[in-house]
XYZ file of C-alpha atoms in Angstrom:
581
model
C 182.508 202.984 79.074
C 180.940 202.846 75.760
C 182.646 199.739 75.347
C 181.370 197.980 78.294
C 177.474 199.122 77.012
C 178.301 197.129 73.280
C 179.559 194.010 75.252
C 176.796 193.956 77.324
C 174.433 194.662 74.309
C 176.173 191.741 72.575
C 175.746 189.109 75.628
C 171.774 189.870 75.827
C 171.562 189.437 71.895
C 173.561 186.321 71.728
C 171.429 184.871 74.902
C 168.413 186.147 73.464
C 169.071 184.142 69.944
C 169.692 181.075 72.035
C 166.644 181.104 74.057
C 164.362 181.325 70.530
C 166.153 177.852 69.910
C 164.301 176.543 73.351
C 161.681 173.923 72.710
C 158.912 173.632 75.651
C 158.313 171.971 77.803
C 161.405 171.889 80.010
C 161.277 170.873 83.400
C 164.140 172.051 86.730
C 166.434 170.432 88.617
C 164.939 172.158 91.439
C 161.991 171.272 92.643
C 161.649 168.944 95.453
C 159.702 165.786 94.990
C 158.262 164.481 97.981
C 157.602 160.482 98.001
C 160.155 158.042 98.011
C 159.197 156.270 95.270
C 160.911 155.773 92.007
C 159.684 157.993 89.968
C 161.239 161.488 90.114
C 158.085 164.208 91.220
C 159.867 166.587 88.828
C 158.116 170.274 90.029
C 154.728 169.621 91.384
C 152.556 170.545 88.573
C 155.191 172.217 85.778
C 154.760 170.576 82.286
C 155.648 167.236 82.313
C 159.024 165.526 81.246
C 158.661 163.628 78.038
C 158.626 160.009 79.577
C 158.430 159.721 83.404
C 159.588 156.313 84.162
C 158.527 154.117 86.816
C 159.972 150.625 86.565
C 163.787 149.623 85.219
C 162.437 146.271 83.656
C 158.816 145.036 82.830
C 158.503 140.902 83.172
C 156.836 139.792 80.361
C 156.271 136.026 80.629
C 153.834 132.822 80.639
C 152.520 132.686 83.778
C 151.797 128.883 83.769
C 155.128 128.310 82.193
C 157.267 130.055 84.400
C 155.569 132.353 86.976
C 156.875 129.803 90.090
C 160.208 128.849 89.003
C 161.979 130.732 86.818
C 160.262 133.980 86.569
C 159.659 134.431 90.345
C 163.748 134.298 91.131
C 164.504 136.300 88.515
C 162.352 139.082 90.248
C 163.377 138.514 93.871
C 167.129 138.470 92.034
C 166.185 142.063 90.155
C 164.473 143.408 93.549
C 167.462 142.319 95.782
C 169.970 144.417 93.468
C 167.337 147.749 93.917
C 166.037 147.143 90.564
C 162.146 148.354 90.166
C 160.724 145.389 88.488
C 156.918 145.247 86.984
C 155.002 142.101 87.379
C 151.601 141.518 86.880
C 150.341 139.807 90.305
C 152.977 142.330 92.235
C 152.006 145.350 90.983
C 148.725 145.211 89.076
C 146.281 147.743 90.655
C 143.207 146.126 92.323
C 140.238 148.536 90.824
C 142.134 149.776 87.518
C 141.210 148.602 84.318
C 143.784 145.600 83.529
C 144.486 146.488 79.904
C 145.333 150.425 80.967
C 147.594 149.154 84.131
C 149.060 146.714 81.959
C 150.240 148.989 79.048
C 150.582 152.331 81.391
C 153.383 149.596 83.070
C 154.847 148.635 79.633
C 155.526 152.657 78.574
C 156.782 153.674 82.507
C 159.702 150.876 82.074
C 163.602 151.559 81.280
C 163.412 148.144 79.626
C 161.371 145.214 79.169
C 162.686 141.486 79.639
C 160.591 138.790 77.447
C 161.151 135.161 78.709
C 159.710 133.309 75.756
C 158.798 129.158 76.903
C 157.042 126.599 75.184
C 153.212 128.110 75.886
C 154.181 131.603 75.471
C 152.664 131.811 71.927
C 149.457 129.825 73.060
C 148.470 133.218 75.574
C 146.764 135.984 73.215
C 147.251 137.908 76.495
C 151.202 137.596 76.314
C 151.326 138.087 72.750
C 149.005 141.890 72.642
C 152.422 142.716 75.688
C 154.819 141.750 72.964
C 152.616 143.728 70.536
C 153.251 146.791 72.909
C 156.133 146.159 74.025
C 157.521 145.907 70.151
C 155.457 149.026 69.731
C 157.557 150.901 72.713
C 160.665 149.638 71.173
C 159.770 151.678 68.032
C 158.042 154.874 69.466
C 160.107 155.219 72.815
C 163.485 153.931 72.148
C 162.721 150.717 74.959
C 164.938 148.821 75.361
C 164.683 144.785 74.684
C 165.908 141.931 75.797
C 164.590 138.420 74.810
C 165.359 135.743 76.932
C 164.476 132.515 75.421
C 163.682 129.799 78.040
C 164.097 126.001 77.152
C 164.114 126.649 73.317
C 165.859 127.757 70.355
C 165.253 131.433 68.681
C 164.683 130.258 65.653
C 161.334 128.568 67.055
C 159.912 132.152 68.107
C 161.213 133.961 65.125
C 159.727 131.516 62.652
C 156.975 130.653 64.508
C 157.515 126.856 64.416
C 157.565 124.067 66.912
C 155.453 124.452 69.889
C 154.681 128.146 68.608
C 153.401 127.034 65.208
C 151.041 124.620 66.711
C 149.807 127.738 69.226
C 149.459 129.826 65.512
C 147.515 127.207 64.253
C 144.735 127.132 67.344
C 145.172 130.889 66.850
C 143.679 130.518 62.869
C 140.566 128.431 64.223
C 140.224 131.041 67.169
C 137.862 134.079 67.272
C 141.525 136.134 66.494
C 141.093 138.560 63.726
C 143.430 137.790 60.661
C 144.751 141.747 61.881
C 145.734 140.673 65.106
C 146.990 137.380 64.400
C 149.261 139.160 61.503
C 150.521 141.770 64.279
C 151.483 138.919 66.870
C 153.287 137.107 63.953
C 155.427 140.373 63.018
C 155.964 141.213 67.095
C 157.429 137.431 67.436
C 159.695 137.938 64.533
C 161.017 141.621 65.376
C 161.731 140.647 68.886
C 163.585 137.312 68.143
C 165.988 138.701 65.775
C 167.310 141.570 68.427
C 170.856 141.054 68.720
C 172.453 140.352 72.624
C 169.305 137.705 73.366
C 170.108 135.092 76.003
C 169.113 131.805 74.847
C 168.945 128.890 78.032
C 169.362 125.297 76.620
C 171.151 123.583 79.423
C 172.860 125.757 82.099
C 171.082 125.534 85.659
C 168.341 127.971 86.609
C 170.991 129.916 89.122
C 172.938 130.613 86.280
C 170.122 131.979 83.746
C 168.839 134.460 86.364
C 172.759 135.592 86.980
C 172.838 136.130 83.408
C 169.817 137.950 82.724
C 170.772 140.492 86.148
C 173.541 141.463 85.177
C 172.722 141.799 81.427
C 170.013 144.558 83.013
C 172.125 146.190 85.245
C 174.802 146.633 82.332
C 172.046 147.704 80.158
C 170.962 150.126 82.718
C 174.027 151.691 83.246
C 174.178 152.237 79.691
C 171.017 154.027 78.989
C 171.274 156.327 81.797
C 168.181 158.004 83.728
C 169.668 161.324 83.301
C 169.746 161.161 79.228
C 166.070 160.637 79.696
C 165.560 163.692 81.343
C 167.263 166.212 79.255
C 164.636 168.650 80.969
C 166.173 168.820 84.117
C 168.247 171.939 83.374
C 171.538 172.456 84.407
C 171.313 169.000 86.022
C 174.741 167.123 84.707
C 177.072 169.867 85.844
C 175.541 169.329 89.323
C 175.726 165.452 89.028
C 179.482 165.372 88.195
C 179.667 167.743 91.359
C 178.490 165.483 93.834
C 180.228 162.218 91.862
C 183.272 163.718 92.711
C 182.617 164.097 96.467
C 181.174 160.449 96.862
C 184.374 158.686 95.496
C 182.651 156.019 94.007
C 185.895 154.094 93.187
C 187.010 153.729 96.865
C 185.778 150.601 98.364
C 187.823 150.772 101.545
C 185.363 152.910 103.348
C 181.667 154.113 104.076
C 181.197 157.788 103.023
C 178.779 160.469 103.879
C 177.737 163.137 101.669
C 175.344 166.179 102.394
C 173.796 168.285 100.457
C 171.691 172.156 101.430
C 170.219 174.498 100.528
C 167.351 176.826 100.326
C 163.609 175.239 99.737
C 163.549 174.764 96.094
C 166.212 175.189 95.126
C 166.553 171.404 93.741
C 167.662 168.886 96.380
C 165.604 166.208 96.127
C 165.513 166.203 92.512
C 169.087 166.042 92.477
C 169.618 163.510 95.225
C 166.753 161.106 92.930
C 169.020 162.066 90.197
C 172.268 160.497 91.969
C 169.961 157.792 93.283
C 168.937 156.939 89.643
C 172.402 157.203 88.493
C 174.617 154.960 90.570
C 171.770 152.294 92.157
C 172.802 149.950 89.881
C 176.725 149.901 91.341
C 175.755 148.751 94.661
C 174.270 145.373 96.064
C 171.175 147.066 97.541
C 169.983 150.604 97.735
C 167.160 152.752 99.656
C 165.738 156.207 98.903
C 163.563 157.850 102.092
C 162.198 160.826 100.765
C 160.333 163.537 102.717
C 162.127 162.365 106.048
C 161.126 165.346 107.856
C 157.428 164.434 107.372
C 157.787 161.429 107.615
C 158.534 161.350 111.418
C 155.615 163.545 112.488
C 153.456 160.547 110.981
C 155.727 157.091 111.827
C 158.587 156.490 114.152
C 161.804 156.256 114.220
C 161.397 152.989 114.620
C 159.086 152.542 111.929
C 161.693 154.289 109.427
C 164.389 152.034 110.419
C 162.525 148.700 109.754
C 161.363 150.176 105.992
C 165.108 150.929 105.856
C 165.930 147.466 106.513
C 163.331 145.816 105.221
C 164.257 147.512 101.895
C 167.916 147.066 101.782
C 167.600 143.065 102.905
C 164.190 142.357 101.460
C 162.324 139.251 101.760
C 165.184 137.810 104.438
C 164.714 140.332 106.873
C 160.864 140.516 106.490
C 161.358 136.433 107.119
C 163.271 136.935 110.100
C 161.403 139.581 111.579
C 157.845 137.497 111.236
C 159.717 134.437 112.724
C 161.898 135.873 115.479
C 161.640 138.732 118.505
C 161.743 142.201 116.922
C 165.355 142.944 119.043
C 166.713 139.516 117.478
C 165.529 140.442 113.802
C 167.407 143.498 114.141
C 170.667 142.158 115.117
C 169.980 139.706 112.387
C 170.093 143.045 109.880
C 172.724 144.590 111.117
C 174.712 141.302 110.917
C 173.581 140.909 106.908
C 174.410 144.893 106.745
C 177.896 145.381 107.524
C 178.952 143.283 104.530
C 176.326 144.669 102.077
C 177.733 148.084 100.010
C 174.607 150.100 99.759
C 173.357 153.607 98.990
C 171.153 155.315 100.997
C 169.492 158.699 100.638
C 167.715 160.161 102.654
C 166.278 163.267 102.017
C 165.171 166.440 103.989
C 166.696 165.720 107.538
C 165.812 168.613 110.161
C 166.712 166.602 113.488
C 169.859 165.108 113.575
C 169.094 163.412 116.315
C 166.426 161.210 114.202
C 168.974 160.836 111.346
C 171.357 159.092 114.237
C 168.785 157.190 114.973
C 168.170 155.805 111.829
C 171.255 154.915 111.097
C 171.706 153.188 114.574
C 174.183 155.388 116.078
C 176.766 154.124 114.215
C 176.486 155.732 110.428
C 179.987 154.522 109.568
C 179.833 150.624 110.408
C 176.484 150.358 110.034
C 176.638 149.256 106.371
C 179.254 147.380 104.225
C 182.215 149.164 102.793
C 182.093 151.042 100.636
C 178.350 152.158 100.574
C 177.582 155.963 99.989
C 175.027 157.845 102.029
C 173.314 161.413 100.592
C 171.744 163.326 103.361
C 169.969 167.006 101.996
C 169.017 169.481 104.716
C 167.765 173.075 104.503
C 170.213 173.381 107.516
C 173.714 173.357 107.258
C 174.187 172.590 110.484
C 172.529 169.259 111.017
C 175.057 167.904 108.353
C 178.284 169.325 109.282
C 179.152 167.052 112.290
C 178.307 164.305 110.256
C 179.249 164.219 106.423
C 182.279 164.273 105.192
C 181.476 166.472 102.623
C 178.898 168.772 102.456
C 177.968 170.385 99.191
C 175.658 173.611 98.954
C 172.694 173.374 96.226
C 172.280 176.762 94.437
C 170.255 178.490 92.354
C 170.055 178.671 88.929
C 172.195 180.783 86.891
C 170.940 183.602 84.371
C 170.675 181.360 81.611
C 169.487 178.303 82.803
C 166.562 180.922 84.676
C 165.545 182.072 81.568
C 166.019 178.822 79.421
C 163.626 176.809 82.284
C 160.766 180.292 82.956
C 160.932 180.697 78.782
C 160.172 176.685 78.200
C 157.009 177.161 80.678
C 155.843 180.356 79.742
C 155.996 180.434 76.250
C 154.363 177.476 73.707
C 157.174 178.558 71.298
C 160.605 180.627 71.501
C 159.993 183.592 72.921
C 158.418 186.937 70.973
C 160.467 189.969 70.359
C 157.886 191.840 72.621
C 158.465 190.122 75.690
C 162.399 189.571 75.603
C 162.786 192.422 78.369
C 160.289 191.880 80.102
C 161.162 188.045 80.689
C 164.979 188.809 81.820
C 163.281 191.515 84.010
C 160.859 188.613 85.459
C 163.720 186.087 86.094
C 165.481 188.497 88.131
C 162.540 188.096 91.184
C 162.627 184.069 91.706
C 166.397 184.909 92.411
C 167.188 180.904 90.567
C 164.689 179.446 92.777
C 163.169 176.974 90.052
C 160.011 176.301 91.844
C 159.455 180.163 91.765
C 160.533 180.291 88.355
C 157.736 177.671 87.204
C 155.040 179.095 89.211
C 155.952 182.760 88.241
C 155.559 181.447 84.373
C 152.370 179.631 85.270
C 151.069 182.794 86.424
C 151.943 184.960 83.418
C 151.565 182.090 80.858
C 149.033 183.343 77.902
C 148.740 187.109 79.723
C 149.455 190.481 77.835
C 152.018 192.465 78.109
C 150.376 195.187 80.594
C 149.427 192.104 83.013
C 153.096 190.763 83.082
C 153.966 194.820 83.680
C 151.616 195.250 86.576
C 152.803 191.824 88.081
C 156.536 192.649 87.406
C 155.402 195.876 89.010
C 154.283 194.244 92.082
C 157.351 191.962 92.672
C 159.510 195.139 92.345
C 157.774 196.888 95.400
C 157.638 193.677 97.459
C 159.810 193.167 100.431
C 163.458 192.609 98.844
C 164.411 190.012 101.370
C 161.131 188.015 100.726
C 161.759 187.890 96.603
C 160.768 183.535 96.579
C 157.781 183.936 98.838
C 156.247 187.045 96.456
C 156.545 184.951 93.382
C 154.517 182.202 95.083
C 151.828 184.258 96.922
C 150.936 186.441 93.240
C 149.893 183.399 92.044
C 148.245 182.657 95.432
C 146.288 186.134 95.021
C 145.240 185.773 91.519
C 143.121 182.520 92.354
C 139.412 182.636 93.055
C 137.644 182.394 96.299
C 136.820 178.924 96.192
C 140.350 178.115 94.644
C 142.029 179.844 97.724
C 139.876 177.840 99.710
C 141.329 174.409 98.128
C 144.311 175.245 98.622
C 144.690 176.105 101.884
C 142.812 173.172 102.456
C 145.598 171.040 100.723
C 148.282 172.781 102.384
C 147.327 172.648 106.000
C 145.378 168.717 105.531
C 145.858 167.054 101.926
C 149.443 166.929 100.992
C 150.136 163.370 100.113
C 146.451 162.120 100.260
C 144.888 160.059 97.477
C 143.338 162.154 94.873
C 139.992 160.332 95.149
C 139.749 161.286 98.654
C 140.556 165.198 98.150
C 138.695 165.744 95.568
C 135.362 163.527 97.428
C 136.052 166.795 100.429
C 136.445 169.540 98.227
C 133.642 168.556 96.855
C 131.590 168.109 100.077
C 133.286 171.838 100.792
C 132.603 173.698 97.338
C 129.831 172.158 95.588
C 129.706 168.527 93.710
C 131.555 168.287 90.763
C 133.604 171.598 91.374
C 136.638 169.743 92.441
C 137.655 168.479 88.982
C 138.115 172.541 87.825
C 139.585 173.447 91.168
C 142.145 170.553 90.856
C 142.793 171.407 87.434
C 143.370 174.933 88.221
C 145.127 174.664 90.893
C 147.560 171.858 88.977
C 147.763 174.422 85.912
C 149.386 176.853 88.245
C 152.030 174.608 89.931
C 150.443 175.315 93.309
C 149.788 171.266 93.482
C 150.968 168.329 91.520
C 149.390 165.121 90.900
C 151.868 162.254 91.306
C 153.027 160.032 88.623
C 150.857 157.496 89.214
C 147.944 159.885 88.720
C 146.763 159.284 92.434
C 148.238 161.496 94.839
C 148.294 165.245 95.495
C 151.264 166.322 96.103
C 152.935 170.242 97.363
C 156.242 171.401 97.872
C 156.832 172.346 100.443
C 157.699 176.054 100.077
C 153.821 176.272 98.880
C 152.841 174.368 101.812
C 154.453 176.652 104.393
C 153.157 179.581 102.539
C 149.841 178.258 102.682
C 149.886 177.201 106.430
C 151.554 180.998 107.295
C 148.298 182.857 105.602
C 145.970 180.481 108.425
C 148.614 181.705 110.964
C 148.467 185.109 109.794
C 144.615 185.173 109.917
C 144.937 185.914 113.703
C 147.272 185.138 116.655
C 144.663 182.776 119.054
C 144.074 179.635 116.965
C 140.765 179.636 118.136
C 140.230 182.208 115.563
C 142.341 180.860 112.819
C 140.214 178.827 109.158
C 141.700 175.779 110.009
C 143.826 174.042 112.405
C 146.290 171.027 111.855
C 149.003 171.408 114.707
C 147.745 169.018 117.368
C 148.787 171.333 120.057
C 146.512 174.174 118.534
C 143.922 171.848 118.454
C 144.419 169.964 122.205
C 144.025 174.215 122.909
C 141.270 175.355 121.464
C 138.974 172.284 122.366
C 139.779 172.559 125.927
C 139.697 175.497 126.383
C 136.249 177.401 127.408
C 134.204 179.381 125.302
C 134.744 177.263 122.271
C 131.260 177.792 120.146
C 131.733 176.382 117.217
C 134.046 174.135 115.884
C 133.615 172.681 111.988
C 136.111 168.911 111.156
């Protein structure tokens, strides 16, 4: 027996020495992002992953050059192949400062795709992008590709011809001698980049062909995943599903699902896949937070976003010239020989996800297009996947390597070894529980984590996940509680303006920006990528929604109520006195 004690005492030394080789922050697989955009909503409020892209390419061109010829197909071409695409009178936020959207754009992009013409050089505008974008290149490994419209390389990179008469203006301009020195270096870094496509005399049809599938080839070689290398334990799990989705096979249109428990990592894993493979198919759609979704659009709705996505400009053509019924039959027409991926994430009815798909999952779309449903229900996919495969938890290891990274600015202290593989042993893998469970002990002694670890140990062993969340639940303050209730039963998803403009009217001017902050700190809520929605997983949504429930059985008496059939009750019923919106 003696024996067995040693080997174990040798396994917790060796994993010990490896997690004091961690380097924060490190961010899970596991928790569930909830809108379908493009960025991946990593955990809600855990530290953030290095770079958080939001676009594949960033345009950067002359607007009065190219902006209605060359430029414009070359996006509708990048958009039709599901490839997010910046461009300035797209995406450019109406009320943000220009120069932060602008640049915020330039470092949330995969790549960025120059299209130099004559008057590029003559814009001071264009040339502070390439500035940044050269910048990028240098600082965040972005990728480059110059694309030089019309005229030779050697024009850009030396600055002569039409862009040494623009550098000339640019001398007799209020340009500082800096700046002008800076634009001169950006134009001469960029031009010499090796794999530049250089138009002279092929057609426009064939430039844009070019330049597509220069970025989709590019793409595939600088994967999403590699820019995540965060996302523990997430390539194992990738290669998983890539083996049930038969990627190779063409001959067919195959359904893959994916469960498991709240948490545990489905939706980041599903964007994962979705990041991965996009680029192999003609068109591709990701509908997050499906669920959800229905109890605020219909089915209807879902299916026309569906189209409209996979199809793009086309079907929004047909279906603003023709009957609704006829614009329909017009997409499924288009549909059946387009190979597409669809997710579609967090299915509870599978009479909705039937729906969606028009009844007819398997014909609906070209062959061979993939589809990834994830359900918290086994159930709703087994009638119709064709393989199913079952999310878990997080082994020992990874638990320890992802709680450590959050929990500790550094690796971790001798002191709190034990008690750390004592802590992971209560989130049972769940990486959501996990994060919040280190946000909670994060910068606390050693008698706190014991009287916390303390508390987990005599909570109900069946309810493990829900304990981790509600201690950090209990150890907010009144008017913290409050907030988050409030975001739990009405703000999920809402513009951050607008929830922090009602907790303020609820707790006091100005007390919103330390709530939020708090609040964020602990992983209870996230803030979106784009810095202006509040977001909640929703584990920490039910949570907060069952302590209203719990507060008393007759809604009447409940804090708050959001269910509209709660709500039709208690207003029409008598004896109502007050009753607070």
């Amino acid at each position: 027996m003696w024996i067995y004690g040693l080997l174990a005492v040798q396994l917790f030394i060796f994993l010990w020495q490896l997690t004091r080789k961690l380097k924060p922050p490190v961010n899970s697989l596991a928790a569930e992002s909830t809108p379908s955009s493009s960025a991946i909503c990593d955990n809600n409020g855990a530290a953030p992953v290095p770079i958080v892209y939001k676009y594949d390419v960033f345009l950067s061109f002359r607007g009065a050059d190219t902006r209605f010829n060359i430029t414009s197909h070359l996006y509708a071409a990048l958009r039709g192949r599901s490839i997010m695409s910046y461009i300035d009178d797209v995406n450019l936020q109406r009320g943000v400062d220009i120069v932060d959207s602008l640049w915020g754009a330039i470092e949330q992009s995969r790549m960025a795709v120059i299209v130099f013409s004559d008057n590029y050089a003559d814009s001071g505008w264009c040339l502070d992008e390439l500035v940044k974008i050269a910048q990028c290149r240098k600082t965040l490994n972005q990728v480059v590709l110059p694309v030089f419209c019309g005229m030779p390389p050697e024009d850009v990179r030396d600055q002569t011809g039409s862009y040494g008469v623009a550098f000339a203006k640019h001398r007799q301009s209020t340009a500082s001698p800096e700046k002008v020195k800076m634009w001169r270096a950006a134009l001469q870094e960029v031009a010499g980049i090796p794999g530049s496509i250089v138009w002279l005399n092929s057609t426009g049809a064939e430039l844009v062909k070019t330049v597509v599938e220069t970025v989709l080839a590019t793409l595939d070689q600088i994967s999403p995943v590699s820019q995540f290398p965060g996302l523990v334990g997430i390539h194992t799990r990738i290669d998983d599903i890539e083996s049930l989705l038969h990627l190779a096979s063409d001959s067919e249109t195959r359904i893959v699902g994916m469960w498991g428990m709240g948490g545990v990592g489905k939706t980041t894993l599903a964007r994962a896949i979705y990041d991965q493979f996009s680029s192999k198919f003609e068109a591709c759609h990701f509908l997050g937070d499906f669920r959800q979704e229905l109890e605020r659009r219909s089915e209807l709705d879902l299916q026309h976003e569906l189209f409209s996505t996979l199809l793009g400009d086309d079907y929004n053509h047909h279906t603003a010239e023709r009957s609704t019924n006829l614009a329909l039959t017009y997409a499924k027409m288009r549909l059946t020989r387009t190979r597409v991926l669809v997710v579609i994430d967090d299915v509870e009815n599978p009479v909705a996800l039937h729906n969606l798909l028009d009844k007819q999952p398997r014909t609906l779309f070209g062959p061979g297009s993939r589809i990834l449903v994830t359900s918290r229900d086994h159930q709703v996919l087994q009638n119709v996947c064709d393989e199913v495969y079952e999310a878990k938890g997080l082994n020992d290891y990874e638990s320890l390597q992802l709680f450590a990274s959050n929990v500790f600015k550094n690796a971790i202290s001798d002191e709190f070894v034990e008690l750390s593989w004592r802590a992971i042993k209560y989130p049972s893998g769940n990486p959501l529980a996990l994060i919040v469970l280190a946000k909670a002990l994060f910068g606390r002694s050693k008698e706190y984590w014991e009287s916390i670890l303390l508390r987990l140990h005599r909570g109900e062993p069946n309810q493990k996940v829900q304990n981790v969340l509600r201690i950090s639940y209990d150890g907010l303050d009144r008017d913290e509680k409050n907030a988050f209730l409030d975001v739990a039963c009405f703000y999920k998803g809402e513009s951050r303006r607008h929830v922090k403009s009602m907790l303020d009217g609820a707790y006091g001017d100005g007390s919103s920006e330390n709530i939020v902050t708090s609040l964020t700190d602990r992983a209870l809520i996230g803030i979106a990528h784009d810095g202006l929605t509040v977001m909640m997983h929703d584990l920490l949504q039910e949570m907060g929604r069952g302590i209203v429930k719990h507060e008393s059985d007759d809604p009447g008496q409940r804090s708050r109520l959001w269910d509209q059939n709660d709500v039709y009750s208690v207003l029409t019923r008598k004896g109502v006195i007050e009753f607070e919106c």
